[in-house]
Coordinates of C-alpha atoms in Angstrom, one line a residue:
M1 CA 95.3 -4.1 143.3
L2 CA 91.6 -4.3 143.8
C3 CA 90.9 -3.1 140.2
Y4 CA 93.3 -5.7 138.9
L5 CA 91.5 -8.4 140.7
A6 CA 88.2 -7.0 139.5
S7 CA 89.3 -7.2 135.9
R8 CA 90.9 -10.6 136.4
Y9 CA 87.8 -12.2 137.9
K10 CA 85.2 -10.0 136.1
V11 CA 83.6 -8.7 139.4
G12 CA 83.3 -5.2 140.9
C13 CA 86.2 -3.5 142.8
L14 CA 83.8 -2.6 145.6
K15 CA 82.7 -6.2 145.9
I16 CA 86.2 -7.5 146.3
A17 CA 86.9 -4.9 148.9
L18 CA 84.0 -6.0 150.9
C19 CA 85.1 -9.6 150.6
L20 CA 88.5 -8.7 151.9
L21 CA 87.3 -6.5 154.7
G22 CA 84.5 -8.9 155.7
C23 CA 82.4 -6.0 156.9
E24 CA 78.8 -7.2 157.5
V25 CA 77.3 -3.7 157.6
T26 CA 79.1 -2.6 154.5
Q27 CA 78.0 -5.7 152.6
K28 CA 74.4 -5.0 153.6
L29 CA 74.8 -1.4 152.4
Y30 CA 76.2 -2.6 149.1
F31 CA 73.4 -5.0 148.4
R32 CA 70.9 -2.4 149.5
T33 CA 72.5 0.0 147.0
C34 CA 72.3 -2.6 144.2
R35 CA 68.7 -3.3 145.0
K36 CA 67.8 0.4 144.9
H37 CA 69.6 0.7 141.6
S38 CA 67.7 -2.2 140.1
L39 CA 64.4 -0.9 141.4
R40 CA 65.0 2.5 139.7
K41 CA 64.5 0.7 136.4
M42 CA 61.2 -0.9 137.3
P43 CA 58.6 1.8 137.4
T44 CA 58.6 2.4 133.6
S45 CA 58.1 -1.2 132.7
L46 CA 55.6 -1.7 135.5
M47 CA 53.6 1.3 134.4
S48 CA 53.6 0.0 130.8
R49 CA 52.5 -3.5 131.9
D50 CA 49.7 -2.0 134.1
L51 CA 48.5 0.2 131.2
V52 CA 48.2 -2.9 129.0
T53 CA 46.3 -4.7 131.8
H54 CA 44.0 -1.7 132.3
L55 CA 43.2 -1.6 128.5
L56 CA 42.4 -5.3 128.4
V57 CA 40.2 -5.1 131.5
A58 CA 38.3 -2.2 130.0
L59 CA 37.7 -3.9 126.7
F60 CA 36.7 -7.1 128.6
G61 CA 34.2 -5.2 130.7
M62 CA 32.8 -3.5 127.6
G63 CA 31.4 -6.8 126.4
S64 CA 29.3 -7.4 129.5
W65 CA 26.1 -5.4 128.5
V66 CA 26.9 -4.0 125.0
A67 CA 24.5 -6.5 123.3
V68 CA 21.3 -5.6 125.4
N69 CA 22.2 -1.9 125.3
S70 CA 22.4 -2.0 121.5
L71 CA 19.0 -3.7 121.3
W72 CA 17.3 -1.0 123.3
I73 CA 19.1 1.8 121.4
E74 CA 18.2 0.4 118.0
L75 CA 14.5 -0.2 118.8
P76 CA 13.3 3.0 116.9
V77 CA 14.8 1.6 113.7
V78 CA 13.8 -2.1 114.0
V79 CA 10.2 -1.4 115.0
K80 CA 9.6 0.0 111.5
D81 CA 10.2 -3.5 110.0
L82 CA 9.1 -5.9 112.6
P83 CA 5.4 -6.9 113.0
E84 CA 5.2 -6.2 116.8
G85 CA 5.8 -2.5 116.2
W86 CA 6.1 -0.5 119.4
N87 CA 4.9 -3.5 121.5
L88 CA 8.5 -4.8 121.0
P89 CA 9.9 -3.0 124.1
A90 CA 7.3 -4.9 126.2
Y91 CA 8.4 -8.2 124.8
L92 CA 12.1 -7.3 125.3
T93 CA 11.5 -6.4 128.9
V94 CA 9.9 -9.8 129.6
L95 CA 12.8 -11.6 127.8
I96 CA 15.4 -9.7 129.9
A97 CA 13.5 -10.7 133.0
F98 CA 13.7 -14.4 132.0
G99 CA 17.4 -13.8 131.3
N100 CA 17.9 -13.7 135.1
L101 CA 17.6 -17.5 135.1
G102 CA 21.3 -17.4 134.2
P103 CA 22.5 -15.5 137.3
I104 CA 20.2 -17.7 139.5
A105 CA 21.8 -20.9 138.1
V106 CA 25.3 -19.6 138.6
T107 CA 24.6 -18.5 142.1
L108 CA 23.0 -21.8 143.1
T109 CA 26.0 -23.7 141.5
H110 CA 28.4 -21.5 143.4
R111 CA 26.5 -22.3 146.6
F112 CA 26.0 -26.0 146.3
A113 CA 28.6 -27.3 143.8
P114 CA 31.4 -24.7 143.6
E115 CA 33.8 -27.3 142.2
L116 CA 31.8 -27.4 139.0
L117 CA 32.1 -23.6 138.4
K118 CA 35.2 -22.7 136.3
E119 CA 34.9 -19.0 135.9
Q120 CA 37.4 -18.6 133.2
W121 CA 35.9 -21.2 130.9
L122 CA 32.4 -20.0 131.7
I123 CA 33.4 -16.5 130.6
H124 CA 34.9 -17.9 127.4
G125 CA 31.6 -19.7 126.7
I126 CA 29.5 -16.6 127.4
Q127 CA 31.6 -14.5 125.0
A128 CA 31.7 -17.2 122.3
L129 CA 27.9 -17.6 122.4
S130 CA 27.4 -13.8 122.4
V131 CA 29.5 -13.5 119.2
L132 CA 27.6 -16.4 117.7
A133 CA 24.2 -14.9 118.7
A134 CA 25.2 -11.5 117.4
T135 CA 26.1 -13.1 114.1
F136 CA 22.7 -14.7 113.7
L137 CA 21.0 -11.4 114.8
A138 CA 22.8 -9.4 112.1
V139 CA 21.7 -12.0 109.4
F140 CA 18.2 -13.0 110.5
W141 CA 16.7 -10.1 112.5
Q142 CA 14.2 -9.3 109.8
Q143 CA 12.9 -12.8 109.4
T144 CA 9.3 -13.5 110.6
V145 CA 7.4 -16.7 111.4
L146 CA 3.6 -17.4 111.3
I147 CA 2.5 -18.5 114.8
G148 CA -1.2 -19.0 115.6
G149 CA -2.3 -17.1 112.5
E150 CA -0.2 -14.1 113.5
V151 CA 3.2 -13.0 112.1
H152 CA 5.9 -12.6 114.8
S153 CA 9.6 -11.8 114.6
L154 CA 10.6 -15.1 116.3
P155 CA 14.4 -15.0 115.3
F156 CA 14.8 -11.4 116.7
L157 CA 12.9 -12.3 120.0
L158 CA 14.8 -15.7 120.4
L159 CA 18.2 -14.1 119.8
G160 CA 17.3 -11.2 122.1
F161 CA 16.5 -13.7 124.8
V162 CA 19.9 -15.5 124.3
L163 CA 21.8 -12.2 124.4
A164 CA 19.8 -11.1 127.5
F165 CA 20.5 -14.4 129.2
L166 CA 24.3 -14.1 128.5
C167 CA 24.4 -10.4 129.6
C168 CA 22.6 -11.1 132.9
T169 CA 24.9 -14.1 133.6
S170 CA 28.0 -11.9 133.0
N171 CA 27.2 -9.9 136.1
V172 CA 27.8 -12.9 138.3
T173 CA 30.8 -14.2 136.4
F174 CA 32.9 -11.3 135.1
L175 CA 33.0 -9.4 138.5
P176 CA 34.0 -12.5 140.6
Y177 CA 36.8 -13.2 138.1
M178 CA 38.2 -9.7 138.7
Y179 CA 38.9 -10.7 142.3
Q180 CA 42.4 -12.0 141.3
F181 CA 43.3 -8.5 140.2
P182 CA 44.2 -5.5 142.5
P183 CA 41.2 -3.2 143.4
A184 CA 42.3 -0.5 140.9
F185 CA 41.3 -2.9 138.0
I186 CA 37.7 -3.2 139.4
R187 CA 37.3 0.5 138.6
T188 CA 38.7 0.0 135.1
F189 CA 36.2 -2.8 134.7
F190 CA 33.3 -0.4 135.5
I191 CA 34.8 2.0 133.0
G192 CA 34.5 -0.8 130.4
Q193 CA 30.9 -1.3 131.4
G194 CA 30.2 2.4 130.8
L195 CA 31.7 2.0 127.4
S196 CA 29.2 -0.8 126.7
A197 CA 26.5 1.9 126.7
L198 CA 28.6 4.8 125.2
F199 CA 29.7 3.1 122.0
P200 CA 26.3 1.9 120.9
C201 CA 24.9 5.4 121.6
V202 CA 27.5 7.1 119.5
A203 CA 27.0 4.6 116.7
A204 CA 23.2 5.3 116.8
L205 CA 23.8 9.0 116.7
G206 CA 26.0 8.6 113.7
Q207 CA 23.3 6.4 112.2
G208 CA 20.9 9.4 112.5
I209 CA 18.2 7.8 114.6
G210 CA 15.2 10.1 115.3
Q211 CA 16.3 12.9 113.0
L212 CA 13.2 14.7 111.5
E213 CA 12.1 17.9 110.0
C214 CA 8.8 19.7 110.4
R215 CA 7.2 20.4 106.9
N216 CA 4.0 21.9 105.8
N217 CA 1.2 19.3 105.4
S218 CA -0.7 18.8 102.2
F219 CA -3.6 20.8 103.5
G220 CA -1.5 23.9 104.1
N221 CA -2.9 24.5 107.6
G222 CA -0.2 22.9 109.7
T223 CA 3.0 20.9 109.8
E224 CA 3.8 17.3 109.9
P225 CA 7.1 15.4 110.8
F226 CA 9.3 14.2 108.0
Y227 CA 11.7 11.5 109.3
F228 CA 15.0 11.2 107.5
Q229 CA 16.2 7.9 106.4
E230 CA 19.0 6.4 108.6
K231 CA 22.5 6.7 107.2
F232 CA 23.1 3.0 107.5
T233 CA 20.8 0.0 108.2
A234 CA 20.1 -1.9 111.4
T235 CA 22.0 -4.8 109.8
K236 CA 25.2 -2.8 109.7
Y237 CA 24.6 -1.6 113.2
F238 CA 24.3 -5.1 114.5
W239 CA 27.5 -6.0 112.7
F240 CA 29.2 -3.2 114.5
I241 CA 28.0 -4.7 117.8
W242 CA 29.4 -8.0 116.6
V243 CA 32.8 -6.3 116.2
L244 CA 32.6 -4.9 119.8
L245 CA 31.7 -8.3 121.2
T246 CA 34.6 -9.9 119.2
I247 CA 37.0 -7.3 120.5
S248 CA 35.9 -8.0 124.0
G249 CA 36.3 -11.8 123.6
I250 CA 39.8 -11.4 122.2
S251 CA 40.7 -8.9 124.9
F252 CA 39.7 -11.5 127.6
V253 CA 41.9 -14.1 125.9
G254 CA 44.7 -11.6 125.9
L255 CA 44.0 -10.7 129.5
V256 CA 44.2 -14.4 130.6
Y257 CA 47.5 -14.8 128.8
W258 CA 48.9 -11.5 130.0
H259 CA 47.9 -12.2 133.6
Q260 CA 49.5 -15.6 133.6
K261 CA 52.6 -14.1 132.2
E262 CA 52.6 -11.4 134.9
R263 CA 52.2 -14.1 137.6
D264 CA 55.1 -16.1 136.1
M265 CA 57.3 -13.0 136.2
Q266 CA 56.3 -12.3 139.7
R267 CA 57.2 -15.8 140.8
V268 CA 60.6 -15.3 139.2
H269 CA 61.2 -12.0 141.0
E270 CA 60.0 -13.5 144.3
Q271 CA 62.5 -16.4 144.1
P272 CA 65.8 -15.7 145.8
P273 CA 68.5 -15.1 143.3
E274 CA 70.9 -18.0 142.6
S275 CA 74.1 -17.4 144.5
S276 CA 77.2 -17.5 142.4
P277 CA 80.4 -19.1 143.8
H278 CA 81.7 -15.7 144.7
E279 CA 78.6 -14.8 146.7
S280 CA 78.3 -18.0 148.7
L281 CA 78.8 -18.1 152.5
E282 CA 82.2 -19.7 151.9
S283 CA 83.2 -16.6 150.0
F284 CA 82.6 -14.5 153.1
P285 CA 84.5 -16.4 155.9
L286 CA 84.0 -13.5 158.4
R287 CA 80.2 -13.5 158.0
D288 CA 78.3 -15.0 160.9
S289 CA 76.2 -17.8 159.4
T290 CA 74.2 -18.3 162.6
Y291 CA 73.1 -14.7 162.6
T292 CA 72.1 -14.9 159.0
T293 CA 69.9 -18.0 159.6
T294 CA 68.2 -16.4 162.6
D295 CA 67.6 -13.2 160.6
M296 CA 66.0 -15.2 157.8
K297 CA 63.7 -17.0 160.3
E298 CA 62.6 -13.7 161.8
N299 CA 61.9 -12.3 158.4
M300 CA 59.8 -15.3 157.5
E301 CA 57.9 -15.1 160.7
T302 CA 57.1 -11.4 160.2
T303 CA 56.1 -11.7 156.5
V304 CA 54.1 -15.0 156.7
K305 CA 51.2 -14.4 158.9
P306 CA 48.1 -16.5 159.2
T307 CA 45.0 -14.9 157.6
V308 CA 41.8 -14.9 159.5
S309 CA 38.7 -14.9 157.4
S310 CA 36.0 -12.5 158.4
P311 CA 32.3 -13.2 157.8
F312 CA 30.8 -11.6 154.7
L313 CA 27.3 -10.8 156.0
T314 CA 28.2 -7.8 158.1
W315 CA 26.0 -4.7 158.5
R316 CA 28.5 -2.8 156.4
N317 CA 28.4 -5.2 153.5
I318 CA 24.6 -5.5 153.7
Y319 CA 24.4 -1.7 153.6
L320 CA 26.6 -1.6 150.5
L321 CA 24.6 -4.3 148.7
V322 CA 21.3 -2.5 149.4
L323 CA 22.8 0.8 148.2
L324 CA 24.0 -1.0 145.1
M325 CA 20.6 -2.5 144.4
V326 CA 18.8 0.8 144.8
S327 CA 21.3 2.7 142.5
N328 CA 21.1 0.0 139.8
A329 CA 17.3 0.0 140.1
L330 CA 17.3 3.7 139.4
T331 CA 20.0 3.9 136.7
N332 CA 19.2 0.6 134.8
G333 CA 15.4 0.3 135.3
V334 CA 13.4 3.3 136.5
L335 CA 14.9 6.4 134.8
P336 CA 15.8 4.8 131.4
S337 CA 12.2 3.8 131.0
V338 CA 11.1 7.5 131.1
Q339 CA 14.0 9.2 129.5
T340 CA 12.2 10.0 126.3
Y341 CA 9.2 11.5 128.3
A342 CA 11.6 13.7 130.3
C343 CA 13.7 14.9 127.4
L344 CA 11.7 15.0 124.2
P345 CA 9.4 17.9 125.3
Y346 CA 12.6 20.1 125.2
G347 CA 13.5 18.9 121.7
T348 CA 15.4 16.1 120.0
M349 CA 18.7 18.0 120.6
A350 CA 18.1 17.9 124.3
Y351 CA 17.3 14.2 124.1
H352 CA 20.5 13.4 122.1
L353 CA 22.7 15.5 124.4
S354 CA 21.2 13.8 127.5
V355 CA 21.8 10.3 126.1
V356 CA 25.4 10.9 124.9
L357 CA 26.7 13.1 127.7
S358 CA 25.2 11.0 130.5
N359 CA 26.8 7.9 129.0
I360 CA 30.1 9.8 128.9
A361 CA 29.6 10.7 132.5
N362 CA 29.6 7.0 133.5
P363 CA 33.2 6.1 132.5
V364 CA 34.4 9.6 133.6
A365 CA 33.0 9.0 137.1
C366 CA 34.7 5.6 137.2
F367 CA 38.0 7.2 136.1
I368 CA 37.7 9.8 138.9
A369 CA 37.2 7.0 141.4
M370 CA 40.6 5.6 140.4
F371 CA 42.2 8.7 142.0
L372 CA 39.5 9.8 144.5
M373 CA 38.1 7.0 146.5
C374 CA 35.5 7.7 149.2
R375 CA 35.4 5.0 151.9
S376 CA 33.0 6.7 154.2
M377 CA 29.6 5.0 154.4
M378 CA 27.9 8.3 155.3
V379 CA 29.4 10.2 152.4
L380 CA 28.4 7.4 150.0
G381 CA 24.9 7.6 151.4
L382 CA 24.8 11.4 150.9
I383 CA 26.0 11.0 147.3
S384 CA 23.2 8.5 146.7
V385 CA 20.6 10.8 148.3
L386 CA 21.8 13.6 146.0
G387 CA 21.5 11.4 143.0
A388 CA 18.1 10.3 144.1
V389 CA 17.0 14.0 144.4
V390 CA 18.2 14.6 140.8
G391 CA 16.4 11.4 139.7
T392 CA 13.2 12.6 141.3
Y393 CA 13.4 15.8 139.4
L394 CA 13.7 13.9 136.1
L395 CA 10.7 11.6 137.1
V396 CA 8.6 14.8 137.7
L397 CA 9.5 16.1 134.3
A398 CA 8.5 12.7 132.8
A399 CA 5.2 12.7 134.7
L400 CA 4.4 16.3 133.5
S401 CA 5.2 15.4 129.9
P402 CA 4.3 16.7 127.3
C403 CA 4.3 20.1 129.1
P404 CA 7.0 20.1 131.8
P405 CA 8.3 23.4 133.2
L406 CA 10.5 25.7 131.1
V407 CA 9.5 24.1 127.8
G408 CA 10.8 26.2 124.9
N409 CA 13.4 27.8 127.1
N410 CA 17.1 27.3 127.0
V411 CA 17.2 27.1 130.7
G412 CA 14.9 24.1 130.7
V413 CA 17.1 22.4 128.1
S414 CA 20.2 23.0 130.1
L415 CA 18.6 21.8 133.3
V416 CA 17.4 18.5 131.9
V417 CA 20.8 17.8 130.2
I418 CA 22.8 18.7 133.4
S419 CA 20.4 16.6 135.5
W420 CA 21.0 13.5 133.4
I421 CA 24.7 14.0 133.6
L422 CA 24.7 14.4 137.4
F423 CA 22.3 11.6 137.9
L424 CA 24.3 8.9 136.0
G425 CA 27.7 10.4 137.1
L426 CA 26.9 10.3 140.8
F427 CA 25.4 6.8 140.8
S428 CA 28.2 5.5 138.6
Y429 CA 30.7 6.8 141.2
V430 CA 28.8 5.1 144.0
K431 CA 28.7 1.8 142.1
V432 CA 32.4 1.7 141.3
V433 CA 33.3 2.6 144.9
I434 CA 31.0 -0.1 146.3
G435 CA 32.5 -2.6 143.8
T436 CA 36.0 -1.7 145.0
L437 CA 35.0 -2.0 148.7
L438 CA 33.4 -5.4 148.1
H439 CA 36.5 -6.5 146.2
E440 CA 38.3 -6.2 149.5
A441 CA 35.7 -8.4 151.2
G442 CA 36.6 -11.4 149.0
H443 CA 35.6 -13.5 146.0
V444 CA 32.1 -14.3 147.3
A445 CA 31.5 -10.6 147.9
L446 CA 32.1 -9.8 144.2
M447 CA 29.6 -12.6 143.3
W448 CA 27.0 -11.0 145.5
C449 CA 27.9 -7.6 144.0
G450 CA 27.0 -8.9 140.6
A451 CA 23.8 -10.4 141.9
A452 CA 22.8 -7.2 143.6
I453 CA 23.4 -5.3 140.3
Q454 CA 21.2 -7.7 138.4
A455 CA 18.5 -7.8 141.0
G456 CA 18.3 -4.0 141.3
S457 CA 18.1 -3.7 137.5
L458 CA 15.4 -6.3 137.3
V459 CA 13.3 -4.8 140.1
G460 CA 13.5 -1.3 138.5
A461 CA 12.5 -2.6 135.0
L462 CA 9.6 -4.7 136.4
L463 CA 8.4 -1.7 138.5
M464 CA 8.2 0.6 135.5
F465 CA 7.0 -1.8 132.9
P466 CA 3.3 -1.8 133.8
M467 CA 3.3 2.0 134.4
V468 CA 4.8 2.7 131.0
S469 CA 3.5 -0.1 128.7
I470 CA 0.2 -1.2 130.3
Y471 CA -1.3 1.7 132.2
H472 CA 0.3 4.4 130.0
L473 CA 0.8 6.8 132.9
F474 CA 3.3 8.8 130.9
Q475 CA 2.4 10.7 127.8
R476 CA 4.8 11.1 124.9
T477 CA 5.1 14.5 123.1
Q478 CA 4.0 14.6 119.5
D479 CA 6.5 15.8 116.9
C480 CA 5.7 19.0 115.0
V481 CA 2.6 19.7 117.1
E482 CA 2.1 22.4 119.6
N483 CA 1.6 20.2 122.7
C484 CA 1.4 23.1 125.2
A485 CA -0.9 26.1 124.7
F486 CA -0.1 28.8 127.2

């Protein structure tokens, strides 16, 4: 009988039995079973949607600093053709310092006129200008201008300033935008930032930067370095950076569209399903409607709770921001300035391995943080101290250049490479964990997170600039020369 009614009205037998019996408990059990059955189908689709979001976030984060990183990495190639020569790094350091006017302007606007700050459109503008500047850089980087009787590479310097301005501004716009995503995507964003250094490094290694061979000189009493020609020009390298910036911009457009689509789907799932005529209260005459209304009110009272905003400037958050500033001062300013002095005495292979493997350690550490999150302030401090100890060892090697300990020994090569991997890996983990913890503190916290990253990087660069470029406290090893006579 029940099955006949089911086939007649195209509904389930069990459902008709529930209607006839009017059993409240059994009806709840039925709907709970249906709900579990529908949820079993969700993890696969949810996982695939999350993977797409993670990929878009990583490519979006890649575009944050890829332009400035590529300028630094390509310096050994461009200094051969530009009139400033090896004074170009000093100019570039000053231009990046002036690029901090962008974060200052965004921070002041956020403080005094937040209604004027539209993060999404600001990010679109930053990425569009980055792609445009990269286009002009690939075309005009070799052009020179006569200024005050001296030849200067004005197009390269001007475009370098524009790219530095945009990269610095991205720290206080990209991170706050990520507040609308769950904390796991903050870690993916930092993975993308790690890729912004890894991809240019890999391209430079494929280009063959710094490859040389020691050959006998014309006098026959010694050797001299013979530098191999790069496999492709700096112009092609800058076009490769243009491709990375374009991919990042397209990924952000896709991320905005995908996130809006996800929110629309979430609204549909959160809406109560439309009740059919067979599922209305009139279809269940034995159900107590008063009980149902009260139950709905209790559920609403338990799920909808007023949120109490906590102040941002707590000792915990200040501690995290200071730790973030120090870590970025070391990883983005202090140690990169002396990496050549610390590594080249052990050979070009040690230098290349240190650059590539340490940049691989950055996204790997961020990936580990997705599964192993440390929320202890003490443990984060201990990890930072350990990273600072390793960084101090690298600074000592740079200060003792061109004759640091264990030169000409495989143990020395292994130690310097492992030290760079540990140094960047430990501090990368600290940075991504701090970014995740500040994400939980709110949108303003992420803005201050970006400001702390930029401030620390600036302090570190300005601290090392006079030591390296003005007072020349570090001595570079000479190629194909016996620098240490033991």
